[in-house]
GROMACS .gro file of C-alpha atoms in nm:
model
  191
    1MET     CA    1   9.350   5.600   7.791
    2LYS     CA    2   9.376   5.462   8.143
    3LYS     CA    3   9.603   5.751   8.249
    4PHE     CA    4   9.362   6.003   8.099
    5PHE     CA    5   9.072   5.847   8.290
    6LEU     CA    6   9.271   5.852   8.617
    7LEU     CA    7   9.369   6.215   8.557
    8LEU     CA    8   9.006   6.304   8.487
    9MET     CA    9   8.894   6.130   8.808
   10ALA     CA   10   9.163   6.309   9.009
   11ALA     CA   11   9.054   6.645   8.871
   12ALA     CA   12   8.688   6.572   8.943
   13THR     CA   13   8.752   6.468   9.302
   14PHE     CA   14   9.006   6.740   9.384
   15ASN     CA   15   8.739   6.983   9.503
   16ALA     CA   16   8.500   6.719   9.636
   17ASN     CA   17   8.421   6.792   9.999
   18ALA     CA   18   8.119   6.867  10.210
   19ALA     CA   19   8.052   7.209  10.056
   20TYR     CA   20   7.690   7.291   9.980
   21ILE     CA   21   7.458   7.583   9.908
   22SER     CA   22   7.204   7.685  10.172
   23ILE     CA   23   6.927   7.936  10.236
   24THR     CA   24   6.869   8.115  10.566
   25THR     CA   25   6.602   8.366  10.670
   26ASP     CA   26   6.626   8.643  10.926
   27LYS     CA   27   6.351   8.489  11.147
   28ASP     CA   28   6.163   8.161  11.190
   29THR     CA   29   5.813   8.313  11.221
   30TYR     CA   30   5.657   8.607  11.037
   31ASN     CA   31   5.320   8.778  11.045
   32VAL     CA   32   5.110   8.832  10.733
   33GLY     CA   33   5.234   9.148  10.561
   34GLU     CA   34   5.591   9.129  10.693
   35THR     CA   35   5.900   9.120  10.470
   36ILE     CA   36   6.111   8.804  10.477
   37MET     CA   37   6.482   8.851  10.405
   38ALA     CA   38   6.649   8.535  10.271
   39THR     CA   39   7.022   8.485  10.212
   40VAL     CA   40   7.177   8.221   9.987
   41SER     CA   41   7.530   8.112  10.085
   42ALA     CA   42   7.803   7.868   9.988
   43THR     CA   43   7.873   7.680  10.311
   44ASP     CA   44   8.131   7.435  10.452
   45LEU     CA   45   8.397   7.549  10.207
   46ILE     CA   46   8.676   7.420  10.435
   47ASP     CA   47   8.676   7.044  10.492
   48ASP     CA   48   8.799   6.847  10.795
   49ASN     CA   49   9.152   6.837  10.648
   50ALA     CA   50   9.159   7.221  10.620
   51VAL     CA   51   9.133   7.204  10.239
   52GLN     CA   52   8.958   7.510  10.097
   53THR     CA   53   8.706   7.486   9.812
   54TYR     CA   54   8.733   7.787   9.580
   55PHE     CA   55   8.462   7.868   9.328
   56TRP     CA   56   8.437   8.107   9.034
   57GLY     CA   57   8.065   8.098   8.970
   58TYR     CA   58   7.724   7.992   9.090
   59ASP     CA   59   7.392   7.899   8.932
   60VAL     CA   60   7.099   7.890   9.175
   61SER     CA   61   6.722   7.853   9.133
   62ILE     CA   62   6.479   7.848   9.427
   63PHE     CA   63   6.110   7.754   9.426
   64PHE     CA   64   5.839   7.868   9.670
   65ASP     CA   65   5.460   7.868   9.693
   66THR     CA   66   5.307   8.194   9.566
   67LEU     CA   67   4.994   8.134   9.775
   68PHE     CA   68   5.198   8.219  10.086
   69VAL     CA   69   5.459   8.470   9.966
   70SER     CA   70   5.511   8.720   9.686
   71PHE     CA   71   5.844   8.799   9.524
   72ASP     CA   72   5.974   9.097   9.330
   73PRO     CA   73   6.287   9.006   9.125
   74SER     CA   74   6.425   9.358   9.175
   75THR     CA   75   6.484   9.279   9.545
   76ILE     CA   76   6.778   9.046   9.465
   77MET     CA   77   7.108   9.187   9.589
   78GLU     CA   78   7.441   9.025   9.492
   79LEU     CA   79   7.662   9.011   9.804
   80GLY     CA   80   8.012   9.027   9.655
   81ALA     CA   81   8.119   8.661   9.660
   82PHE     CA   82   8.380   8.749   9.398
   83GLY     CA   83   8.504   9.065   9.566
   84GLY     CA   84   8.290   9.298   9.355
   85LEU     CA   85   8.461   9.179   9.035
   86ALA     CA   86   8.165   9.000   8.880
   87ALA     CA   87   8.020   9.118   8.551
   88GLY     CA   88   7.676   8.975   8.633
   89PRO     CA   89   7.463   8.861   8.784
   90ILE     CA   90   7.218   8.728   8.528
   91ASN     CA   91   6.878   8.754   8.694
   92SER     CA   92   6.625   8.527   8.522
   93SER     CA   93   6.381   8.531   8.815
   94THR     CA   94   6.003   8.532   8.782
   95SER     CA   95   5.725   8.593   9.032
   96ASP     CA   96   5.743   8.229   9.151
   97LEU     CA   97   6.115   8.148   9.103
   98VAL     CA   98   6.435   8.309   9.228
   99SER     CA   99   6.703   8.236   8.966
  100LEU     CA  100   7.048   8.395   8.961
  101THR     CA  101   7.371   8.308   8.776
  102ASN     CA  102   7.702   8.483   8.831
  103GLY     CA  103   8.072   8.421   8.783
  104VAL     CA  104   8.412   8.551   8.687
  105LEU     CA  105   8.696   8.427   8.466
  106PHE     CA  106   9.071   8.476   8.495
  107VAL     CA  107   9.055   8.607   8.851
  108ASP     CA  108   9.246   8.456   9.143
  109MET     CA  109   8.982   8.366   9.402
  110GLU     CA  110   9.233   8.269   9.671
  111PRO     CA  111   9.283   8.620   9.819
  112ILE     CA  112   8.905   8.681   9.817
  113GLN     CA  113   8.781   8.347   9.952
  114LYS     CA  114   9.080   8.210  10.150
  115GLY     CA  115   8.996   8.105  10.505
  116LYS     CA  116   8.622   8.161  10.462
  117ASP     CA  117   8.405   7.862  10.547
  118GLU     CA  118   8.087   8.042  10.437
  119ILE     CA  119   8.040   8.303  10.165
  120ALA     CA  120   7.711   8.485  10.110
  121LEU     CA  121   7.612   8.479   9.742
  122PHE     CA  122   7.296   8.692   9.728
  123SER     CA  123   6.989   8.793   9.924
  124PHE     CA  124   6.629   8.855   9.827
  125ALA     CA  125   6.304   8.968   9.986
  126LEU     CA  126   5.963   8.800  10.000
  127VAL     CA  127   5.639   8.939  10.142
  128ALA     CA  128   5.418   8.717  10.359
  129LEU     CA  129   5.068   8.689  10.207
  130SER     CA  130   4.883   8.425  10.408
  131ASP     CA  131   4.938   8.203  10.709
  132GLY     CA  132   5.101   7.861  10.683
  133LEU     CA  133   5.432   7.680  10.654
  134VAL     CA  134   5.650   7.802  10.366
  135GLU     CA  135   5.938   7.603  10.219
  136LEU     CA  136   6.214   7.747  10.004
  137SER     CA  137   6.371   7.464   9.805
  138PHE     CA  138   6.633   7.443   9.533
  139SER     CA  139   6.564   7.330   9.180
  140LYS     CA  140   6.927   7.408   9.096
  141ALA     CA  141   7.227   7.478   9.321
  142GLU     CA  142   7.570   7.470   9.159
  143LEU     CA  143   7.912   7.621   9.218
  144SER     CA  144   8.160   7.613   8.930
  145ASN     CA  145   8.537   7.606   8.904
  146ASN     CA  146   8.761   7.839   8.701
  147ILE     CA  147   8.695   7.655   8.373
  148GLY     CA  148   8.317   7.642   8.412
  149PHE     CA  149   8.269   7.286   8.537
  150SER     CA  150   8.036   7.222   8.830
  151LEU     CA  151   8.199   7.132   9.160
  152LEU     CA  152   8.083   6.822   9.344
  153LEU     CA  153   7.861   6.946   9.627
  154ASP     CA  154   7.651   6.792   9.899
  155THR     CA  155   7.272   6.821   9.877
  156PRO     CA  156   7.165   7.187   9.898
  157GLN     CA  157   6.981   7.284  10.214
  158GLY     CA  158   6.659   7.478  10.174
  159THR     CA  159   6.471   7.630  10.463
  160SER     CA  160   6.119   7.668  10.597
  161PHE     CA  161   5.944   7.925  10.810
  162GLU     CA  162   5.600   7.986  10.955
  163ILE     CA  163   5.367   8.271  10.862
  164ALA     CA  164   5.115   8.350  11.135
  165GLN     CA  165   4.789   8.536  11.091
  166VAL     CA  166   4.797   8.870  11.270
  167PRO     CA  167   4.553   8.829  11.559
  168ALA     CA  168   4.262   9.074  11.556
  169PRO     CA  169   4.188   9.245  11.886
  170GLY     CA  170   3.905   9.078  12.073
  171THR     CA  171   3.560   9.238  12.049
  172LEU     CA  172   3.513   9.214  12.426
  173ALA     CA  173   3.841   9.397  12.491
  174LEU     CA  174   3.744   9.675  12.252
  175SER     CA  175   3.397   9.704  12.409
  176LEU     CA  176   3.546   9.733  12.758
  177LEU     CA  177   3.793   9.995  12.637
  178ALA     CA  178   3.509  10.196  12.480
  179LEU     CA  179   3.295  10.174  12.799
  180GLY     CA  180   3.593  10.281  13.009
  181GLY     CA  181   3.655  10.578  12.778
  182MET     CA  182   3.288  10.686  12.798
  183PHE     CA  183   3.294  10.652  13.179
  184PHE     CA  184   3.600  10.874  13.215
  185ALA     CA  185   3.468  11.125  12.959
  186ARG     CA  186   3.138  11.153  13.145
  187LYS     CA  187   3.311  11.181  13.484
  188ARG     CA  188   3.533  11.457  13.347
  189ALA     CA  189   3.235  11.643  13.198
  190LYS     CA  190   3.057  11.647  13.539
  191SER     CA  191   3.360  11.791  13.720
   0.00000   0.00000   0.00000
């Protein structure tokens, strides 16, 4: 029994390194009405001892505040983490949750993932609705090995960005522009 327990512990810690799942956006600040492109990636897949973490699947769910952004589940795009071999993904997203599961079995991931410290999993689009600080946070962020068990990962890293209200042109500036236009129109009419 002791040998079995030691073997189980060795198997569980074999892939334990600083790998984690993260979200990035294409900009830090958006205006109301703009499209926000977010990318979810597996990051730090090579540890300090040059040991590569390979994965055969992922299961990710991301929350956000629907007062600030809107989401259409059809905007999710799988980015080929498995070399285009995946049968999925299973998209169980809703208007307030991005949720995607994907994976492969019986495929050698080494040629596809070898030497890559970061692998993009999928991207999705949000539309900015109102001004404020928006946080994208994980409710679930897992990578799995070739037999379906979750790998030990560091805490997933969400992201935040600012949505700014589009400034309306000042009334004084518009009034001056209108007066200038009338002045030049009148001057031209007299000539």
